[in-house]
Amino acid sequence: MKIRNVLLVILLLASSGTLVFGQDNITVTGTVSDSMGPLPGASVVVQGTTTGTQTDFDGNFTLDNVPADATLEISYIGFAPQQIPVDGQTTLNVTLQEDAQALEEVVVIGYGEMKSKDLTSAITTVKSEELEATPTGQAMQALQGKVAGLQIVSSGGPGQSPTVRVRGIGSYDTDASGPLYVVDGMFFENIDFLNTADIASVSVLKDASAAAIYGVRAANGVVLIETKSGSYNQKPEITYSGYSGYQVPQNVLKMANSEQFSTLARESGSEPDALFIENAMQRYGRSRINPNVPAVNTDWYDEIMRNAMIQNHSLNFTGGGENANYAIGANYFEQGGLLKMKNEYERFNLRSKIDFRVNDNLTIGGNVVISNATRFDAEDSAWRRAYYAVPTMPVFDPLLGDDPQVFPVNYANAQDLGYRGGQNPFPLMDFSEFRNKIRNVLANFYAEIDIVPEVLSFKTAYNHNFETRSRREVRLPYFLGNNFQREDAELVKRNETYSNQIWDNTLTYNNDFGKHDLTVLAGASFRDESFERLSAKGLNFPLTGEEAYFLNQAQSTPEDDVGDDGRREYGLSFFGRISYNYDDRYLLYGTYRADGTNKYQEKWGYFPTVGAGWVLSGESFFPQNSFVDFLKLRASWGELGNDKVPSSEGGIVSEVITTALDDTMVSGVETSSDFTALKWEVTEEINGGITARFFDSNLSLEADYYVRTTKDAVIDVLRPLIPGATRQNVGEIRNSGLELALNWNKTVSEDFSYSVGANFASLKNEVLDLDGQPYLDAGSAEFRQRSIVGEPIFAFYGLETVGVYQNEAQIQADPVAVDNGLEPGDFIYKENGGDPNTIDGDDRVVLGSYLPSYNFGFNLGFNYKAWDFSASAIGQGGNKILNRKRGEVIFTSDTNWDRDFAVNRWHGEGTTNSYPSSKGVRKSWNQQLSDYYVEDGDFIRIQNLTLGYTINRKGEIKGLARTRIYVTAEKPLTIFDYNGFNPEVPNGVDNQTYPVPATYTFGVNIKI
């Protein structure tokens, strides 16, 4: 009986096999394209099977053994998929249409991916095409204005990273306010080594629900970066992309010229200042136009700045077969600096990324990035000297040519005119050099096994980042006069080594049960971080050139300048995530992470989150024929940690005290302690949002409102009866705001498509608790910043001006003016408290915050046949900037003034009610911190303009590579009222920031 059953089964299998193989199978070839041309890497699969392939570089595909009655499923990210019946055809050419909803179909999240329609969190993803439009060596700079709630503060210095903030500041330690960067699984605090062209996508995890999977590192937001990969069954492809161009200083601050400066000096009532003008005319001659003005008229900013070159070249090889794919690339980037000294940045990168299917259940892969960079920093003091240098002095003084004491160059010295300082910035620039060599190696290796195919998988990944930073500071001697000299040749060397290892293990379960869709992830992570630093200084080495820039060449090495430091931290974490979807209508999401660390006394932290979503458009009561195609409500709550704060503060101090007791000297030991053990700061966040699509998904909307509260913020706490303060986890800060993003994408015809987008974010920053203290001070006594409960963190704090005294009658009518000996041209301050007849510290008020209360971005683009054009703009408002360079007149008054003051100063009744006189600005009364020195930081900028033309875009010319040529203008125009180079100041205190240049480039992209 058993034998008969076995034979029956064999016969049935044989007959079924005969039926299958008896069908007519054919070979199908074709091309997949869009309105712009062929789509390489598009997926072509026989419906209901695993048989499939991907299109090659020219969009072509070939499929063998395809049943004549089969249906092909053709898909590509960002396009609506199509099902094409074969119907016995051997050639199929398919044109895919862009799908606005599908553009965000898959979103990278922590340790995985999710469909955008299933998200309950605030996540914004930016694709590589948007990033590569920006000519920059810093990947995060390319995100400026593209993500609502993400503030990018530009840095104009070559190779310098921008300041990045996600939803405000939640820590008093501003160095602890940057986001966590995760590059292919590895943690970073900055990503200045990455080439923008190597990035496939950037996902910004803004709320707690999205970021809490990273626990104690996620309080300031998380930026997930995936680098580019090859594709399976992809024909080998060679891609070159490069550009070259110039950076041009823009919005150069105008200073008073010699005529204006001479007028200011004579109006000041200062005999020495007027005498210095006479000295300049005697030394350098008189102007032929105005004999009362010195002949010299130096524009110092024009003298110290230059146009600078920028170039970038990337070469990439990608491809893949049935079981492997690869991406190999090299990149060279060079950026010159605007300052006329050794000020530049150069970086060379190599990378490789390989994935290999060992069998149907096991995939392994690796990714290696090697970065080698050299950066020469600017002498920042040169900017300040150029601001203060008087225009009546030339760069070189020919009268010093015969002075044997002056060496090595006869630069002019303002002391020779009577001024207290030398002022000339060129000695600092020419005889200083600051070199940084930065080496970075990122290695990532993984293995993933499908325990139950498409249901249960396990992945293990090892990541290692090794970085070395070697800094060399060289300061050569010079002599231009007493107190304007550098006596010693000085060499400072500092070597730093960073090592960061992470081993992640995750188990993922994913299954459908009818209308139920469940994904469960459980994981563990081990982290090992170490840091070492060694530094020393040598004096008086031979002045024979770079070959002498070694410590063993120095005559002396001061022992106090030798430093040796280091640390090592371990972390062990366990985490999990549950994502549940019922009928594509009801969404639940939750994560939990337990972080253990050896850094703090409190070893473990626990960070939960929960999110929910409701797809209203999936309900039966929702109108089916309305203009709303998709509508989802979502909400989340979660807690995050910030472990960038130190583990402890203070220490124990012992002091021997000797005193007389009963005529006998007695010694004892007095011990005091301000030691405090700290722990991570904890941030709690609530987020509510809407995701919607309208008008056939051409219009998308993302809207979020959040309240983010940092608890256990580390602050200074004054101790009763004991001098000083200790730092404790007792502060509380809140950031809240609204974020909106609207995007319209429309394909009008095969030849024309366009897009328009805008985003907006508001921010309210507020101090909630200072452990009972009324305020905390920051900044200096002259330029006070104060954190007050109910006000923004580090707000500017000073007097309010209500006008300028215009005449003597007004002076005599005001007791405050009489008591302080004021004159016309002096400020009138507002009385805000205390004695109405006295202006003092009690009259100070909050003058504003350096954090913008809103920022926005706008973009526009279109494609017409082979032409493409894009434009973007950004802006911000509501923030203030302390113009400290103008305010530092309190330290010296014999320097130049900006042209704004020179033109608008008070110089007679009715001339102005906002600016003091030249005499008044030299008085301590007018030098008090007030809203005169705290200016608006609002600005709007044309961020990028790009025009391109693609040759052979549809591959119609065989043998000719698809080539796109383009021109770009980056930051060509910025409109603002602030009296400085740049309204983007990271901490709001402008003691002279590096200018942000306008950049003009010509570029080429070639695909072979």
JSON list of N, CA and C in Angstrom, two decimals, residues 332-359:
[
{"chain": "A", "resi": 332, "resn": "TYR", "atom": "N", "xyz": [38.39, 63.52, -5.24]},
{"chain": "A", "resi": 332, "resn": "TYR", "atom": "CA", "xyz": [39.36, 64.55, -4.87]},
{"chain": "A", "resi": 332, "resn": "TYR", "atom": "C", "xyz": [38.62, 65.87, -4.75]},
{"chain": "A", "resi": 333, "resn": "PHE", "atom": "N", "xyz": [38.82, 66.55, -3.61]},
{"chain": "A", "resi": 333, "resn": "PHE", "atom": "CA", "xyz": [38.17, 67.83, -3.36]},
{"chain": "A", "resi": 333, "resn": "PHE", "atom": "C", "xyz": [39.21, 68.82, -2.89]},
{"chain": "A", "resi": 334, "resn": "GLU", "atom": "N", "xyz": [39.14, 70.05, -3.44]},
{"chain": "A", "resi": 334, "resn": "GLU", "atom": "CA", "xyz": [40.06, 71.10, -3.04]},
{"chain": "A", "resi": 334, "resn": "GLU", "atom": "C", "xyz": [39.30, 72.42, -2.92]},
{"chain": "A", "resi": 335, "resn": "GLN", "atom": "N", "xyz": [39.56, 73.12, -1.84]},
{"chain": "A", "resi": 335, "resn": "GLN", "atom": "CA", "xyz": [38.90, 74.40, -1.59]},
{"chain": "A", "resi": 335, "resn": "GLN", "atom": "C", "xyz": [39.91, 75.39, -1.04]},
{"chain": "A", "resi": 336, "resn": "GLY", "atom": "N", "xyz": [40.07, 76.50, -1.73]},
{"chain": "A", "resi": 336, "resn": "GLY", "atom": "CA", "xyz": [40.93, 77.55, -1.24]},
{"chain": "A", "resi": 336, "resn": "GLY", "atom": "C", "xyz": [40.19, 78.44, -0.26]},
{"chain": "A", "resi": 337, "resn": "GLY", "atom": "N", "xyz": [40.94, 79.15, 0.56]},
{"chain": "A", "resi": 337, "resn": "GLY", "atom": "CA", "xyz": [40.36, 80.08, 1.52]},
{"chain": "A", "resi": 337, "resn": "GLY", "atom": "C", "xyz": [40.38, 81.50, 1.01]},
{"chain": "A", "resi": 338, "resn": "LEU", "atom": "N", "xyz": [39.53, 82.34, 1.58]},
{"chain": "A", "resi": 338, "resn": "LEU", "atom": "CA", "xyz": [39.43, 83.74, 1.17]},
{"chain": "A", "resi": 338, "resn": "LEU", "atom": "C", "xyz": [40.53, 84.60, 1.76]},
{"chain": "A", "resi": 339, "resn": "LEU", "atom": "N", "xyz": [41.19, 84.13, 2.80]},
{"chain": "A", "resi": 339, "resn": "LEU", "atom": "CA", "xyz": [42.21, 84.93, 3.47]},
{"chain": "A", "resi": 339, "resn": "LEU", "atom": "C", "xyz": [43.56, 84.71, 2.78]},
{"chain": "A", "resi": 340, "resn": "LYS", "atom": "N", "xyz": [44.30, 85.81, 2.55]},
{"chain": "A", "resi": 340, "resn": "LYS", "atom": "CA", "xyz": [45.57, 85.74, 1.82]},
{"chain": "A", "resi": 340, "resn": "LYS", "atom": "C", "xyz": [46.69, 85.21, 2.71]},
{"chain": "A", "resi": 341, "resn": "MET", "atom": "N", "xyz": [46.60, 83.93, 2.98]},
{"chain": "A", "resi": 341, "resn": "MET", "atom": "CA", "xyz": [47.64, 83.23, 3.70]},
{"chain": "A", "resi": 341, "resn": "MET", "atom": "C", "xyz": [47.51, 81.75, 3.36]},
{"chain": "A", "resi": 342, "resn": "LYS", "atom": "N", "xyz": [48.28, 80.91, 3.96]},
{"chain": "A", "resi": 342, "resn": "LYS", "atom": "CA", "xyz": [48.15, 79.47, 3.74]},
{"chain": "A", "resi": 342, "resn": "LYS", "atom": "C", "xyz": [46.84, 79.03, 4.40]},
{"chain": "A", "resi": 343, "resn": "ASN", "atom": "N", "xyz": [45.78, 79.08, 3.60]},
{"chain": "A", "resi": 343, "resn": "ASN", "atom": "CA", "xyz": [44.42, 78.84, 4.10]},
{"chain": "A", "resi": 343, "resn": "ASN", "atom": "C", "xyz": [43.68, 78.06, 3.03]},
{"chain": "A", "resi": 344, "resn": "GLU", "atom": "N", "xyz": [43.62, 76.72, 3.20]},
{"chain": "A", "resi": 344, "resn": "GLU", "atom": "CA", "xyz": [43.04, 75.87, 2.16]},
{"chain": "A", "resi": 344, "resn": "GLU", "atom": "C", "xyz": [42.69, 74.51, 2.73]},
{"chain": "A", "resi": 345, "resn": "TYR", "atom": "N", "xyz": [41.98, 73.72, 1.93]},
{"chain": "A", "resi": 345, "resn": "TYR", "atom": "CA", "xyz": [41.55, 72.38, 2.35]},
{"chain": "A", "resi": 345, "resn": "TYR", "atom": "C", "xyz": [41.65, 71.45, 1.15]},
{"chain": "A", "resi": 346, "resn": "GLU", "atom": "N", "xyz": [42.20, 70.27, 1.39]},
{"chain": "A", "resi": 346, "resn": "GLU", "atom": "CA", "xyz": [42.37, 69.28, 0.34]},
{"chain": "A", "resi": 346, "resn": "GLU", "atom": "C", "xyz": [42.02, 67.91, 0.92]},
{"chain": "A", "resi": 347, "resn": "ARG", "atom": "N", "xyz": [41.24, 67.13, 0.16]},
{"chain": "A", "resi": 347, "resn": "ARG", "atom": "CA", "xyz": [40.82, 65.81, 0.66]},
{"chain": "A", "resi": 347, "resn": "ARG", "atom": "C", "xyz": [40.80, 64.81, -0.49]},
{"chain": "A", "resi": 348, "resn": "PHE", "atom": "N", "xyz": [41.30, 63.61, -0.20]},
{"chain": "A", "resi": 348, "resn": "PHE", "atom": "CA", "xyz": [41.27, 62.52, -1.16]},
{"chain": "A", "resi": 348, "resn": "PHE", "atom": "C", "xyz": [40.62, 61.31, -0.50]},
{"chain": "A", "resi": 349, "resn": "ASN", "atom": "N", "xyz": [39.58, 60.77, -1.13]},
{"chain": "A", "resi": 349, "resn": "ASN", "atom": "CA", "xyz": [38.83, 59.65, -0.58]},
{"chain": "A", "resi": 349, "resn": "ASN", "atom": "C", "xyz": [38.86, 58.45, -1.52]},
{"chain": "A", "resi": 350, "resn": "LEU", "atom": "N", "xyz": [38.90, 57.27, -0.93]},
{"chain": "A", "resi": 350, "resn": "LEU", "atom": "CA", "xyz": [38.70, 56.01, -1.64]},
{"chain": "A", "resi": 350, "resn": "LEU", "atom": "C", "xyz": [37.62, 55.24, -0.91]},
{"chain": "A", "resi": 351, "resn": "ARG", "atom": "N", "xyz": [36.77, 54.56, -1.65]},
{"chain": "A", "resi": 351, "resn": "ARG", "atom": "CA", "xyz": [35.74, 53.76, -1.01]},
{"chain": "A", "resi": 351, "resn": "ARG", "atom": "C", "xyz": [35.40, 52.54, -1.85]},
{"chain": "A", "resi": 352, "resn": "SER", "atom": "N", "xyz": [34.94, 51.51, -1.17]},
{"chain": "A", "resi": 352, "resn": "SER", "atom": "CA", "xyz": [34.44, 50.30, -1.85]},
{"chain": "A", "resi": 352, "resn": "SER", "atom": "C", "xyz": [33.31, 49.72, -1.02]},
{"chain": "A", "resi": 353, "resn": "LYS", "atom": "N", "xyz": [32.32, 49.21, -1.71]},
{"chain": "A", "resi": 353, "resn": "LYS", "atom": "CA", "xyz": [31.16, 48.62, -1.05]},
{"chain": "A", "resi": 353, "resn": "LYS", "atom": "C", "xyz": [30.73, 47.39, -1.86]},
{"chain": "A", "resi": 354, "resn": "ILE", "atom": "N", "xyz": [30.66, 46.24, -1.20]},
{"chain": "A", "resi": 354, "resn": "ILE", "atom": "CA", "xyz": [30.38, 44.98, -1.87]},
{"chain": "A", "resi": 354, "resn": "ILE", "atom": "C", "xyz": [29.33, 44.20, -1.08]},
{"chain": "A", "resi": 355, "resn": "ASP", "atom": "N", "xyz": [28.35, 43.65, -1.79]},
{"chain": "A", "resi": 355, "resn": "ASP", "atom": "CA", "xyz": [27.37, 42.73, -1.20]},
{"chain": "A", "resi": 355, "resn": "ASP", "atom": "C", "xyz": [27.43, 41.43, -2.00]},
{"chain": "A", "resi": 356, "resn": "PHE", "atom": "N", "xyz": [27.36, 40.30, -1.27]},
{"chain": "A", "resi": 356, "resn": "PHE", "atom": "CA", "xyz": [27.49, 39.00, -1.93]},
{"chain": "A", "resi": 356, "resn": "PHE", "atom": "C", "xyz": [26.47, 38.03, -1.35]},
{"chain": "A", "resi": 357, "resn": "ARG", "atom": "N", "xyz": [25.66, 37.43, -2.24]},
{"chain": "A", "resi": 357, "resn": "ARG", "atom": "CA", "xyz": [24.71, 36.40, -1.83]},
{"chain": "A", "resi": 357, "resn": "ARG", "atom": "C", "xyz": [25.42, 35.06, -1.85]},
{"chain": "A", "resi": 358, "resn": "VAL", "atom": "N", "xyz": [25.74, 34.56, -0.66]},
{"chain": "A", "resi": 358, "resn": "VAL", "atom": "CA", "xyz": [26.43, 33.27, -0.57]},
{"chain": "A", "resi": 358, "resn": "VAL", "atom": "C", "xyz": [25.52, 32.15, -1.04]},
{"chain": "A", "resi": 359, "resn": "ASN", "atom": "N", "xyz": [24.26, 32.22, -0.59]},
{"chain": "A", "resi": 359, "resn": "ASN", "atom": "CA", "xyz": [23.24, 31.28, -1.05]},
{"chain": "A", "resi": 359, "resn": "ASN", "atom": "C", "xyz": [21.89, 31.96, -0.86]}
]
